[in-house]
PDB file of C-alpha atoms in Angstrom:
ATOM      1  CA  MET A 207      91.472 120.487 123.160  1.00  0.00           C
ATOM      2  CA  LYS A 208      90.710 120.960 119.569  1.00  0.00           C
ATOM      3  CA  GLU A 209      92.408 118.147 117.435  1.00  0.00           C
ATOM      4  CA  ARG A 210      94.830 119.997 114.813  1.00  0.00           C
ATOM      5  CA  ILE A 211      94.190 119.203 111.075  1.00  0.00           C
ATOM      6  CA  TYR A 212      97.616 118.774 108.942  1.00  0.00           C
ATOM      7  CA  GLN A 213      97.646 120.309 105.168  1.00  0.00           C
ATOM      8  CA  ALA A 214      99.024 117.446 103.109  1.00  0.00           C
ATOM      9  CA  ALA A 215     100.052 117.060  99.115  1.00  0.00           C
ATOM     10  CA  ILE A 216      99.496 113.834  97.624  1.00  0.00           C
ATOM     11  CA  TYR A 217     102.886 112.862  95.264  1.00  0.00           C
ATOM     12  CA  LEU A 218     102.706 110.153  92.782  1.00  0.00           C
ATOM     13  CA  ARG A 219     105.426 109.238  90.475  1.00  0.00           C
ATOM     14  CA  LEU A 220     105.713 106.900  87.531  1.00  0.00           C
ATOM     15  CA  SER A 221     107.941 103.535  88.093  1.00  0.00           C
ATOM     16  CA  LYS A 222     109.411 103.135  85.157  1.00  0.00           C
ATOM     17  CA  GLU A 223     108.194  99.244  85.098  1.00  0.00           C
ATOM     18  CA  ASP A 224     104.472 100.453  84.637  1.00  0.00           C
ATOM     19  CA  GLY A 225     102.677 100.548  81.386  1.00  0.00           C
ATOM     20  CA  ASP A 226     100.247 102.793  80.729  1.00  0.00           C
ATOM     21  CA  ILE A 227      96.181 102.358  81.018  1.00  0.00           C
ATOM     22  CA  VAL A 228      93.310 103.970  80.039  1.00  0.00           C
ATOM     23  CA  ASP A 229      90.699 104.743  82.987  1.00  0.00           C
ATOM     24  CA  SER A 230      86.790 104.666  82.710  1.00  0.00           C
ATOM     25  CA  THR A 231      86.924 108.056  82.132  1.00  0.00           C
ATOM     26  CA  GLY A 232      89.002 107.711  78.596  1.00  0.00           C
ATOM     27  CA  LYS A 233      92.290 109.202  80.961  1.00  0.00           C
ATOM     28  CA  THR A 234      95.632 107.833  80.510  1.00  0.00           C
ATOM     29  CA  GLY A 235      97.651 106.902  83.271  1.00  0.00           C
ATOM     30  CA  SER A 236      99.762 104.259  84.882  1.00  0.00           C
ATOM     31  CA  ASP A 237      99.153 101.229  86.948  1.00  0.00           C
ATOM     32  CA  SER A 238     101.587 102.297  89.359  1.00  0.00           C
ATOM     33  CA  ILE A 239     100.229 106.170  89.518  1.00  0.00           C
ATOM     34  CA  ASN A 240      96.492 104.679  89.796  1.00  0.00           C
ATOM     35  CA  ASN A 241      97.900 102.089  92.643  1.00  0.00           C
ATOM     36  CA  GLN A 242      99.488 104.871  94.092  1.00  0.00           C
ATOM     37  CA  ARG A 243      96.684 107.159  94.669  1.00  0.00           C
ATOM     38  CA  ASN A 244      94.343 104.155  95.743  1.00  0.00           C
ATOM     39  CA  LEU A 245      96.394 103.407  98.553  1.00  0.00           C
ATOM     40  CA  ILE A 246      96.922 106.485  99.715  1.00  0.00           C
ATOM     41  CA  ASN A 247      93.324 107.201  99.794  1.00  0.00           C
ATOM     42  CA  GLU A 248      92.478 104.365 101.869  1.00  0.00           C
ATOM     43  CA  PHE A 249      95.114 105.205 104.241  1.00  0.00           C
ATOM     44  CA  LEU A 250      93.454 108.902 104.482  1.00  0.00           C
ATOM     45  CA  LYS A 251      90.033 107.256 105.002  1.00  0.00           C
ATOM     46  CA  THR A 252      91.426 106.358 108.363  1.00  0.00           C
ATOM     47  CA  GLN A 253      93.044 110.088 109.049  1.00  0.00           C
ATOM     48  CA  LYS A 254      90.625 112.224 110.091  1.00  0.00           C
ATOM     49  CA  ASN A 255      93.167 114.996 110.950  1.00  0.00           C
ATOM     50  CA  ILE A 256      94.851 115.149 107.323  1.00  0.00           C
ATOM     51  CA  LYS A 257      93.386 117.437 104.735  1.00  0.00           C
ATOM     52  CA  VAL A 258      94.798 117.109 101.237  1.00  0.00           C
ATOM     53  CA  VAL A 259      95.129 120.176  99.582  1.00  0.00           C
ATOM     54  CA  SER A 260      97.114 119.498  96.130  1.00  0.00           C
ATOM     55  CA  GLU A 261      97.964 116.421  94.512  1.00  0.00           C
ATOM     56  CA  ARG A 262     101.151 116.133  92.336  1.00  0.00           C
ATOM     57  CA  VAL A 263     101.752 113.380  89.875  1.00  0.00           C
ATOM     58  CA  ASP A 264     104.263 112.553  87.528  1.00  0.00           C
ATOM     59  CA  ASP A 265     103.474 110.511  85.194  1.00  0.00           C
ATOM     60  CA  GLY A 266     105.758 109.824  82.485  1.00  0.00           C
ATOM     61  CA  TYR A 267     108.767 110.848  83.769  1.00  0.00           C
ATOM     62  CA  SER A 268     110.893 109.155  86.301  1.00  0.00           C
ATOM     63  CA  GLY A 269     114.807 109.234  87.525  1.00  0.00           C
ATOM     64  CA  THR A 270     115.996 108.196  83.930  1.00  0.00           C
ATOM     65  CA  ASN A 271     114.023 110.839  81.910  1.00  0.00           C
ATOM     66  CA  PHE A 272     113.448 114.219  84.113  1.00  0.00           C
TER      67      PHE A 272
END
């Protein structure tokens, strides 16, 4: 039986407690966004049946200023 492949989107959202940082490419992001991306990507390395088809980022928006 063929293993089913799931399509997934990564959703990253800024935590209001986190400040901005500049990464090695000069792009500004928050610790929260970068940490979330790293955690998700580490998890996905172990999930061969999940294919990421998009990434959505709400960096700079929170529940208080959307």
